[in-house]
Amino acid sequence: MTSSQLTSSQVTSSQLSGQTWLIKGVQPAGGPATDLILVGGRITETGQGLTATGAQVLDGTGLIALPGLVDLHTHLREPGREDAETVLTGTRAAALGGFTAVHAMANTEPVADTAGVVEQIWRLGRQAGFCDVRPVGAVTAGLEGSRLAELGAMADSAAQVRIFSDDGHCVSDALLMRRALEYVKAFGGVIAQHAQEPRLTDGAQLNEGEMSGLLGLAGWPAVAEEAIIARDCLLAAHVGSALHVCHVSTAGSVEIIRWAKSKGWRVTAEVTPHHLLLTDELAASYNPVYKVNPPLRTPADVDALRAGIADGTIDCVATDHAPHAAEDKETEWQVAAFGMTGLETALRVVHAAMVETGLLDWAGVADRMSARPAAIGQLDGSGGRGAASPFALVHGRPLEPGSPANLVLYDPAARSVVDPAQHASQSRNTPFAGMELPGQVIATFLRGEPTVLDGKLAR
Ligand SMILES: [Zn+2]
Ligand SMILES: [Zn+2]
């Protein structure tokens, strides 16, 4: 896309968001009720008893308003596996889950390891228009773990890649990991590691422990994750570069990250909703919907992960939304694909695991699901060449005048059973199917334009 085309599409998006919205009586981050006025893609006014001539009015009584959620870890599967998900279906699912920005992982076919592929994904996201799509670039060419991909070219591309990951694979070669950290340091990039020592997990099917012994399936030891995290924290410190740890799943990993942070090292981490709520006991059913990488762990691990997100050791929740076509998932455990969908249930699961348990308040949820992931992905407007533009990709800002009108309205009093048939994702592999969860996303706004209204896609 040339720069003149980019400008004209920005003008179009500004016209689309030209509608004025008056949202009455919502509670920003669970605080006191207020009205919000959205004009031209921004929040222009907050306060009691506001009026706005010609505005669309939305009654937000009883609803919590959060800044639009930001996911650091989404698999959109396009290009290559459009039978499992496309950028369009995946971003529709994201909008229904309250997200206004997602980071699309690089393990597509072809792999997102060049400027051409990341720009293709970025462009598909803009065309879909349901949320901002930030491509993650591969660390190594073809995810093969042997030589670095074109990191600089991806960073300089229109997609402005800032996070690089071989997710699905671990960058297990210590020298290559060091080189990647050194390379991205020059432009303030981040290496997001899928921490899994491959020699310790060859053929592994689920968490190594009582359940794996009972079921006779090859176990996946916690140390396979923890050893890589410890090594990478040391490498990041040595190089002075930024490491992000994907989907932390064990109590030991939380301890290592807490230690690394106490040293002041540039280490951030995420946890998935499913690791905050589910345990390996579910594998007793042999239902492959519970097969995921990293695996579901023990109740003690879940407790440690919740404590880690509560005290900020783990920076954020990231979905690791991993849609799979039915033929890859609805099969025997040993041959089924790893992964679960998560975009449409993430906020509700965090509500159940963290808010209903009293471990986190709504301001904490806004921080862990919007502000902090936006900062890690450099979407918080604090720097970068997009920051000066009024239509820059800025997310995670508090809901106050001047902030982009990226927000989600959420009904905390709702409760319902998760029905995957209602999901917009192309795939149905949610482990929460049939489970009653609290809450419901009522509306999502992207730069002042509703993507979801009354709990349904707005278009
Ligand atoms: Zn992963
Ligand atoms: Zn992943």
Short mmCIF file of C-alpha atoms and ligand atoms in Angstrom, two decimals:
data_model
loop_
_atom_site.label_atom_id
_atom_site.label_comp_id
_atom_site.label_asym_id
_atom_site.label_seq_id
_atom_site.Cartn_x
_atom_site.Cartn_y
_atom_site.Cartn_z
CA MET A 1 0.00 0.00 0.00
CA THR A 2 1.39 3.42 -0.90
CA SER A 3 1.33 6.32 1.50
CA SER A 4 -1.35 8.15 -0.50
CA GLN A 5 -3.67 5.14 -0.30
CA LEU A 6 -3.01 4.94 3.43
CA THR A 7 -4.04 8.57 3.85
CA SER A 8 -7.30 8.11 1.97
CA SER A 9 -8.25 5.08 4.04
CA GLN A 10 -7.54 7.06 7.22
CA VAL A 11 -9.91 9.76 6.02
CA THR A 12 -12.55 7.09 5.44
CA SER A 13 -12.15 5.74 8.94
CA SER A 14 -12.47 9.24 10.37
CA GLN A 15 -15.73 9.74 8.47
CA LEU A 16 -17.08 6.43 9.72
CA SER A 17 -16.36 7.44 13.29
CA GLY A 18 -18.00 10.82 12.76
CA GLN A 19 -21.15 9.77 14.62
CA THR A 20 -21.42 11.30 18.09
CA TRP A 21 -22.22 8.88 20.92
CA LEU A 22 -23.52 9.74 24.37
CA ILE A 23 -23.06 6.81 26.76
CA LYS A 24 -25.04 7.38 29.96
CA GLY A 25 -24.13 6.22 33.43
CA VAL A 26 -21.30 3.74 32.85
CA GLN A 27 -18.68 2.94 35.48
CA PRO A 28 -15.17 3.42 34.04
CA ALA A 29 -12.97 0.63 35.43
CA GLY A 30 -15.70 -0.10 37.98
CA GLY A 31 -15.54 3.43 39.48
CA PRO A 32 -18.36 5.98 39.98
CA ALA A 33 -20.97 6.21 37.22
CA THR A 34 -20.42 8.88 34.59
CA ASP A 35 -21.52 9.82 31.09
CA LEU A 36 -19.11 9.68 28.17
CA ILE A 37 -19.29 11.60 24.91
CA LEU A 38 -17.49 10.17 21.88
CA VAL A 39 -16.88 12.45 18.89
CA GLY A 40 -14.62 11.92 15.90
CA GLY A 41 -13.04 8.81 17.32
CA ARG A 42 -12.16 10.35 20.67
CA ILE A 43 -13.62 10.68 24.12
CA THR A 44 -14.35 14.39 24.30
CA GLU A 45 -16.18 14.74 27.60
CA THR A 46 -16.93 12.83 30.79
CA GLY A 47 -19.18 13.80 33.71
CA GLN A 48 -22.68 13.69 35.13
CA GLY A 49 -25.80 14.71 33.20
CA LEU A 50 -24.10 15.38 29.87
CA THR A 51 -26.11 16.15 26.74
CA ALA A 52 -25.08 16.11 23.09
CA THR A 53 -27.31 17.30 20.26
CA GLY A 54 -27.90 14.68 17.58
CA ALA A 55 -25.96 12.02 19.44
CA GLN A 56 -26.78 8.34 19.49
CA VAL A 57 -27.59 7.59 23.12
CA LEU A 58 -26.63 4.35 24.84
CA ASP A 59 -27.87 3.62 28.36
CA GLY A 60 -24.90 2.25 30.26
CA THR A 61 -26.57 1.86 33.65
CA GLY A 62 -25.00 -1.04 35.52
CA LEU A 63 -22.27 -1.49 32.92
CA ILE A 64 -18.55 -1.33 33.50
CA ALA A 65 -16.51 0.53 30.88
CA LEU A 66 -12.97 -0.61 30.25
CA PRO A 67 -10.45 0.64 27.71
CA GLY A 68 -10.64 -1.65 24.67
CA LEU A 69 -8.84 -4.90 25.44
CA VAL A 70 -5.47 -5.58 23.82
CA ASP A 71 -4.35 -9.13 23.10
CA LEU A 72 -0.64 -9.79 22.74
CA HIS A 73 -1.16 -13.34 21.53
CA THR A 74 -3.74 -14.33 18.91
CA HIS A 75 -3.54 -16.92 16.15
CA LEU A 76 -5.58 -15.64 13.21
CA ARG A 77 -4.41 -18.50 10.90
CA GLU A 78 -4.52 -16.39 7.74
CA PRO A 79 -2.73 -16.83 5.38
CA GLY A 80 -2.75 -20.60 5.06
CA ARG A 81 -5.36 -22.10 7.38
CA GLU A 82 -8.48 -20.17 6.48
CA ASP A 83 -10.47 -23.31 7.29
CA ALA A 84 -9.62 -22.69 10.97
CA GLU A 85 -9.82 -18.87 11.10
CA THR A 86 -9.41 -15.80 8.92
CA VAL A 87 -8.42 -12.29 9.86
CA LEU A 88 -12.09 -11.36 9.41
CA THR A 89 -13.58 -14.14 11.57
CA GLY A 90 -10.85 -13.83 14.18
CA THR A 91 -11.23 -10.07 14.54
CA ARG A 92 -15.02 -10.42 14.72
CA ALA A 93 -14.44 -12.84 17.60
CA ALA A 94 -12.03 -10.32 19.13
CA ALA A 95 -14.58 -7.49 18.94
CA LEU A 96 -17.24 -9.70 20.56
CA GLY A 97 -14.77 -10.36 23.36
CA GLY A 98 -14.19 -6.63 23.91
CA PHE A 99 -10.83 -6.37 22.13
CA THR A 100 -9.84 -3.36 20.04
CA ALA A 101 -6.34 -4.58 19.17
CA VAL A 102 -4.82 -8.01 18.69
CA HIS A 103 -1.32 -9.20 17.90
CA ALA A 104 -1.39 -11.88 15.23
CA MET A 105 1.15 -14.64 15.78
CA ALA A 106 3.60 -15.48 13.02
CA ASN A 107 3.01 -19.22 12.56
CA THR A 108 0.91 -18.82 9.45
CA GLU A 109 1.50 -20.52 6.07
CA PRO A 110 3.61 -18.88 4.73
CA VAL A 111 5.24 -17.86 7.98
CA ALA A 112 5.12 -14.13 8.79
CA ASP A 113 8.89 -13.75 8.50
CA THR A 114 9.11 -11.04 5.80
CA ALA A 115 7.84 -7.49 5.34
CA GLY A 116 5.54 -8.79 2.59
CA VAL A 117 3.67 -11.27 4.76
CA VAL A 118 3.31 -8.99 7.81
CA GLU A 119 2.01 -6.20 5.56
CA GLN A 120 -0.52 -8.61 4.05
CA ILE A 121 -1.86 -9.50 7.52
CA TRP A 122 -1.88 -5.86 8.61
CA ARG A 123 -3.80 -4.89 5.47
CA LEU A 124 -6.35 -7.68 5.95
CA GLY A 125 -6.91 -6.35 9.48
CA ARG A 126 -7.54 -2.84 8.20
CA GLN A 127 -9.96 -4.13 5.57
CA ALA A 128 -11.88 -6.16 8.15
CA GLY A 129 -12.11 -3.13 10.43
CA PHE A 130 -13.19 -4.91 13.61
CA CYS A 131 -10.02 -4.25 15.58
CA ASP A 132 -6.45 -3.17 14.99
CA VAL A 133 -4.29 -6.10 13.89
CA ARG A 134 -0.62 -5.86 14.79
CA PRO A 135 1.35 -8.66 13.18
CA VAL A 136 4.00 -10.42 15.23
CA GLY A 137 7.04 -11.24 13.12
CA ALA A 138 8.87 -14.54 13.27
CA VAL A 139 12.24 -14.52 15.03
CA THR A 140 13.78 -17.11 12.72
CA ALA A 141 13.21 -17.70 9.02
CA GLY A 142 10.40 -20.21 8.53
CA LEU A 143 10.25 -20.72 12.34
CA GLU A 144 13.04 -23.19 11.72
CA GLY A 145 15.31 -21.98 14.49
CA SER A 146 18.42 -21.78 12.37
CA ARG A 147 18.82 -18.17 11.19
CA LEU A 148 17.22 -14.83 12.03
CA ALA A 149 14.28 -13.64 9.91
CA GLU A 150 14.19 -10.15 8.37
CA LEU A 151 13.51 -8.46 11.70
CA GLY A 152 14.53 -4.96 10.63
CA ALA A 153 12.55 -5.08 7.39
CA MET A 154 9.43 -6.15 9.30
CA ALA A 155 9.94 -3.35 11.84
CA ASP A 156 10.33 -0.78 9.04
CA SER A 157 7.34 -2.09 7.06
CA ALA A 158 3.89 -0.50 7.06
CA ALA A 159 2.94 -3.09 9.69
CA GLN A 160 5.51 -1.58 12.11
CA VAL A 161 6.26 -4.89 13.81
CA ARG A 162 7.54 -4.47 17.35
CA ILE A 163 7.06 -7.97 18.79
CA PHE A 164 8.85 -10.99 17.35
CA SER A 165 8.12 -14.58 18.24
CA ASP A 166 8.55 -18.10 16.91
CA ASP A 167 5.47 -19.01 18.99
CA GLY A 168 4.53 -22.63 18.59
CA HIS A 169 8.27 -23.24 18.63
CA CYS A 170 10.87 -22.23 21.17
CA VAL A 171 13.96 -20.33 20.09
CA SER A 172 15.92 -23.01 21.91
CA ASP A 173 19.39 -22.13 20.55
CA ALA A 174 20.90 -19.80 23.16
CA LEU A 175 23.18 -18.06 20.68
CA LEU A 176 20.34 -17.37 18.25
CA MET A 177 18.21 -16.05 21.12
CA ARG A 178 21.05 -13.76 22.14
CA ARG A 179 21.43 -12.48 18.58
CA ALA A 180 17.69 -11.82 18.30
CA LEU A 181 17.65 -9.85 21.56
CA GLU A 182 20.67 -7.84 20.38
CA TYR A 183 19.13 -7.16 16.98
CA VAL A 184 15.78 -5.81 18.22
CA LYS A 185 17.39 -3.72 20.95
CA ALA A 186 18.46 -1.22 18.27
CA PHE A 187 14.86 -0.29 17.44
CA GLY A 188 13.19 -1.06 20.76
CA GLY A 189 11.68 -4.38 19.71
CA VAL A 190 10.67 -7.24 21.97
CA ILE A 191 11.37 -10.95 21.67
CA ALA A 192 8.37 -12.99 22.87
CA GLN A 193 9.46 -16.48 23.76
CA HIS A 194 7.43 -19.67 23.70
CA ALA A 195 9.46 -21.21 26.53
CA GLN A 196 9.70 -24.94 25.95
CA GLU A 197 12.98 -26.86 26.00
CA PRO A 198 12.31 -29.25 23.11
CA ARG A 199 14.58 -32.02 24.38
CA LEU A 200 12.52 -32.25 27.58
CA THR A 201 9.13 -32.30 25.84
CA ASP A 202 9.65 -34.71 22.97
CA GLY A 203 6.27 -36.42 22.47
CA ALA A 204 4.79 -34.76 25.57
CA GLN A 205 1.00 -34.75 25.75
CA LEU A 206 0.07 -33.14 29.05
CA ASN A 207 1.53 -31.86 32.31
CA GLU A 208 4.02 -34.30 33.86
CA GLY A 209 2.59 -35.37 37.17
CA GLU A 210 -0.07 -37.52 38.76
CA MET A 211 -2.48 -37.17 35.81
CA SER A 212 0.05 -38.08 33.11
CA GLY A 213 1.00 -41.18 35.11
CA LEU A 214 -2.63 -42.14 35.61
CA LEU A 215 -3.52 -41.69 31.94
CA GLY A 216 -0.33 -43.23 30.59
CA LEU A 217 0.47 -40.21 28.41
CA ALA A 218 3.93 -38.70 28.01
CA GLY A 219 4.42 -35.94 30.57
CA TRP A 220 5.48 -32.33 30.04
CA PRO A 221 7.66 -31.27 32.95
CA ALA A 222 7.45 -27.79 34.43
CA VAL A 223 11.24 -27.57 34.21
CA ALA A 224 11.05 -27.59 30.39
CA GLU A 225 9.38 -24.17 30.62
CA GLU A 226 11.23 -22.85 33.64
CA ALA A 227 14.72 -23.65 32.34
CA ILE A 228 14.16 -21.61 29.18
CA ILE A 229 12.59 -18.71 31.08
CA ALA A 230 15.55 -18.58 33.49
CA ARG A 231 18.04 -18.72 30.62
CA ASP A 232 16.23 -16.04 28.64
CA CYS A 233 15.93 -13.69 31.63
CA LEU A 234 19.70 -13.98 32.04
CA LEU A 235 20.26 -13.40 28.32
CA ALA A 236 17.94 -10.36 28.27
CA ALA A 237 19.83 -8.92 31.24
CA HIS A 238 23.19 -9.63 29.63
CA VAL A 239 22.17 -7.95 26.38
CA GLY A 240 20.05 -5.20 27.99
CA SER A 241 17.16 -6.01 25.71
CA ALA A 242 13.45 -6.72 26.20
CA LEU A 243 12.10 -10.23 26.72
CA HIS A 244 8.41 -11.09 26.87
CA VAL A 245 7.49 -14.54 28.17
CA CYS A 246 4.45 -16.07 26.47
CA HIS A 247 1.80 -18.10 28.33
CA VAL A 248 3.49 -18.65 31.70
CA SER A 249 1.98 -21.84 33.12
CA THR A 250 3.89 -22.99 36.22
CA ALA A 251 4.44 -21.75 39.76
CA GLY A 252 8.20 -21.98 39.23
CA SER A 253 7.99 -19.72 36.16
CA VAL A 254 6.22 -17.07 38.23
CA GLU A 255 9.01 -17.24 40.82
CA ILE A 256 11.73 -16.86 38.18
CA ILE A 257 10.00 -13.85 36.61
CA ARG A 258 9.49 -12.29 40.03
CA TRP A 259 13.23 -12.69 40.65
CA ALA A 260 14.16 -11.24 37.24
CA LYS A 261 11.90 -8.24 37.80
CA SER A 262 13.41 -7.66 41.24
CA LYS A 263 16.73 -7.18 39.43
CA GLY A 264 15.19 -4.47 37.24
CA TRP A 265 15.62 -6.50 34.07
CA ARG A 266 13.41 -5.81 31.05
CA VAL A 267 11.24 -8.90 31.37
CA THR A 268 7.47 -8.98 30.92
CA ALA A 269 5.10 -11.93 30.93
CA GLU A 270 1.60 -13.04 30.06
CA VAL A 271 -0.78 -15.74 31.28
CA THR A 272 -3.73 -17.17 29.37
CA PRO A 273 -7.30 -17.16 30.70
CA HIS A 274 -7.41 -20.97 30.51
CA HIS A 275 -4.32 -21.35 32.70
CA LEU A 276 -6.04 -19.12 35.28
CA LEU A 277 -9.13 -21.32 35.49
CA LEU A 278 -8.54 -24.89 34.31
CA THR A 279 -6.33 -27.73 35.58
CA ASP A 280 -4.86 -30.93 34.17
CA GLU A 281 -7.53 -32.98 35.96
CA LEU A 282 -9.76 -32.21 32.96
CA ALA A 283 -7.53 -34.44 30.82
CA ALA A 284 -9.04 -37.47 32.61
CA SER A 285 -11.89 -37.18 30.09
CA TYR A 286 -9.38 -37.71 27.24
CA ASN A 287 -11.29 -34.91 25.51
CA PRO A 288 -8.72 -33.20 23.26
CA VAL A 289 -10.46 -29.84 23.71
CA TYR A 290 -8.27 -29.70 26.86
CA LYS A 291 -5.05 -30.39 24.94
CA VAL A 292 -3.02 -27.22 24.82
CA ASN A 293 0.58 -26.01 24.70
CA PRO A 294 1.77 -25.30 27.35
CA PRO A 295 -0.44 -27.87 29.05
CA LEU A 296 -3.00 -27.24 31.76
CA ARG A 297 -1.18 -27.61 35.07
CA THR A 298 -2.07 -28.36 38.71
CA PRO A 299 -4.31 -26.41 41.11
CA ALA A 300 -1.14 -25.19 42.89
CA ASP A 301 0.12 -23.74 39.60
CA VAL A 302 -3.24 -22.04 38.99
CA ASP A 303 -3.02 -20.45 42.45
CA ALA A 304 0.51 -19.18 41.74
CA LEU A 305 -0.51 -17.77 38.34
CA ARG A 306 -3.45 -15.94 39.91
CA ALA A 307 -1.17 -14.52 42.58
CA GLY A 308 1.32 -13.51 39.86
CA ILE A 309 -1.24 -11.58 37.84
CA ALA A 310 -2.69 -10.05 41.04
CA ASP A 311 0.66 -8.66 42.23
CA GLY A 312 1.79 -7.66 38.73
CA THR A 313 4.63 -10.19 38.42
CA ILE A 314 2.77 -11.38 35.36
CA ASP A 315 2.01 -8.22 33.42
CA CYS A 316 -1.00 -9.21 31.43
CA VAL A 317 -3.55 -11.71 30.27
CA ALA A 318 -3.14 -12.86 26.65
CA THR A 319 -5.55 -15.29 25.06
CA ASP A 320 -3.31 -17.56 22.94
CA HIS A 321 -6.53 -17.91 20.90
CA ALA A 322 -5.67 -21.01 18.83
CA PRO A 323 -8.53 -21.99 16.53
CA HIS A 324 -8.39 -25.40 14.88
CA ALA A 325 -10.55 -27.03 12.24
CA ALA A 326 -12.71 -29.85 13.59
CA GLU A 327 -10.71 -32.58 11.84
CA ASP A 328 -7.54 -31.46 13.64
CA LYS A 329 -9.14 -31.27 17.06
CA GLU A 330 -12.05 -33.72 17.26
CA THR A 331 -9.87 -36.81 17.10
CA GLU A 332 -7.82 -38.96 19.48
CA TRP A 333 -5.89 -37.12 22.19
CA GLN A 334 -2.45 -38.20 20.92
CA VAL A 335 -2.95 -36.88 17.40
CA ALA A 336 -5.14 -33.86 18.13
CA ALA A 337 -3.72 -30.37 17.63
CA PHE A 338 -2.69 -28.30 20.64
CA GLY A 339 -4.75 -25.20 21.35
CA MET A 340 -7.97 -23.56 22.45
CA THR A 341 -10.00 -20.59 21.26
CA GLY A 342 -10.20 -17.76 23.74
CA LEU A 343 -11.03 -14.31 22.39
CA GLU A 344 -14.75 -14.47 23.03
CA THR A 345 -14.49 -15.77 26.59
CA ALA A 346 -11.29 -14.08 27.89
CA LEU A 347 -12.87 -11.25 29.86
CA ARG A 348 -15.52 -13.52 31.36
CA VAL A 349 -12.90 -16.08 32.42
CA VAL A 350 -10.77 -13.37 34.01
CA HIS A 351 -13.92 -12.12 35.74
CA ALA A 352 -14.48 -15.63 37.16
CA ALA A 353 -10.86 -16.38 38.04
CA MET A 354 -9.70 -12.99 39.29
CA VAL A 355 -12.60 -10.66 40.08
CA GLU A 356 -15.13 -13.04 41.61
CA THR A 357 -12.32 -14.45 43.76
CA GLY A 358 -11.50 -10.97 45.05
CA LEU A 359 -7.94 -11.07 43.70
CA LEU A 360 -8.31 -8.19 41.21
CA ASP A 361 -10.68 -5.24 40.86
CA TRP A 362 -11.90 -3.80 37.57
CA ALA A 363 -9.14 -1.21 37.52
CA GLY A 364 -6.74 -4.14 37.76
CA VAL A 365 -8.49 -5.87 34.86
CA ALA A 366 -8.19 -2.67 32.79
CA ASP A 367 -4.49 -2.62 33.58
CA ARG A 368 -3.76 -6.32 32.87
CA MET A 369 -5.95 -6.66 29.78
CA SER A 370 -5.51 -3.24 28.17
CA ALA A 371 -2.96 -0.76 29.54
CA ARG A 372 -0.07 -3.14 30.12
CA PRO A 373 -0.39 -5.22 26.97
CA ALA A 374 -0.72 -1.94 25.01
CA ALA A 375 2.51 -0.71 26.59
CA ILE A 376 4.35 -3.96 25.82
CA GLY A 377 3.14 -3.82 22.21
CA GLN A 378 4.05 -0.10 22.08
CA LEU A 379 0.46 0.88 21.36
CA ASP A 380 0.15 3.21 24.35
CA GLY A 381 1.13 6.36 22.46
CA SER A 382 4.26 6.83 24.55
CA GLY A 383 6.56 6.75 21.56
CA GLY A 384 7.07 5.55 18.04
CA ARG A 385 6.36 7.34 14.82
CA GLY A 386 2.59 6.77 14.96
CA ALA A 387 2.16 8.69 18.20
CA ALA A 388 1.62 12.14 16.73
CA SER A 389 -1.28 11.20 14.44
CA PRO A 390 -4.82 11.53 15.79
CA PHE A 391 -5.64 8.19 14.18
CA ALA A 392 -2.54 6.45 15.43
CA LEU A 393 -2.95 3.02 16.87
CA VAL A 394 -3.26 4.12 20.47
CA HIS A 395 -4.84 1.71 22.95
CA GLY A 396 -4.96 1.13 26.67
CA ARG A 397 -5.48 4.78 27.63
CA PRO A 398 -7.72 5.67 30.58
CA LEU A 399 -11.29 6.60 29.62
CA GLU A 400 -10.88 10.35 29.89
CA PRO A 401 -11.19 13.34 27.55
CA GLY A 402 -8.60 13.22 24.78
CA SER A 403 -8.19 9.44 24.77
CA PRO A 404 -9.09 7.51 21.63
CA ALA A 405 -12.62 6.13 21.96
CA ASN A 406 -11.52 2.51 22.22
CA LEU A 407 -13.65 0.91 24.89
CA VAL A 408 -15.74 -2.05 25.94
CA LEU A 409 -18.99 -1.93 27.91
CA TYR A 410 -19.45 -5.01 30.06
CA ASP A 411 -22.38 -6.24 32.13
CA PRO A 412 -20.89 -7.82 35.26
CA ALA A 413 -24.29 -9.02 36.51
CA ALA A 414 -25.02 -11.22 33.48
CA ARG A 415 -24.37 -14.97 33.63
CA SER A 416 -24.74 -17.52 30.87
CA VAL A 417 -23.56 -20.88 29.63
CA VAL A 418 -20.88 -20.69 26.94
CA ASP A 419 -22.27 -21.91 23.61
CA PRO A 420 -19.60 -22.21 20.91
CA ALA A 421 -22.31 -22.28 18.23
CA GLN A 422 -22.85 -18.60 19.01
CA HIS A 423 -19.19 -17.73 18.50
CA ALA A 424 -17.94 -15.71 15.53
CA SER A 425 -14.67 -17.61 15.44
CA GLN A 426 -14.50 -20.04 12.55
CA SER A 427 -13.49 -22.77 15.04
CA ARG A 428 -15.33 -24.29 17.96
CA ASN A 429 -12.52 -25.62 20.17
CA THR A 430 -13.35 -23.78 23.37
CA PRO A 431 -12.75 -25.62 26.65
CA PHE A 432 -15.43 -23.44 28.24
CA ALA A 433 -18.28 -24.89 26.15
CA GLY A 434 -21.18 -25.74 28.46
CA MET A 435 -19.63 -23.91 31.39
CA GLU A 436 -21.55 -21.14 33.11
CA LEU A 437 -19.47 -17.95 33.22
CA PRO A 438 -20.24 -14.49 34.58
CA GLY A 439 -20.57 -11.34 32.53
CA GLN A 440 -21.33 -10.28 29.00
CA VAL A 441 -19.73 -7.86 26.57
CA ILE A 442 -22.51 -5.45 25.60
CA ALA A 443 -20.65 -3.07 23.29
CA THR A 444 -17.20 -2.49 21.86
CA PHE A 445 -16.10 0.77 20.27
CA LEU A 446 -13.08 1.15 18.00
CA ARG A 447 -12.15 4.83 17.59
CA GLY A 448 -15.71 5.85 18.37
CA GLU A 449 -17.32 3.42 15.99
CA PRO A 450 -19.27 0.48 17.45
CA THR A 451 -18.02 -2.94 16.38
CA VAL A 452 -20.39 -4.62 18.84
CA LEU A 453 -23.77 -3.33 20.07
CA ASP A 454 -26.32 -5.17 22.26
CA GLY A 455 -23.84 -8.04 22.50
CA LYS A 456 -23.89 -8.58 18.72
CA LEU A 457 -21.64 -7.53 15.88
CA ALA A 458 -22.66 -4.05 14.82
CA ARG A 459 -22.28 -4.90 11.13
ZN ZN B 1 3.04 -20.74 22.35
ZN ZN B 2 0.36 -19.29 20.69
#
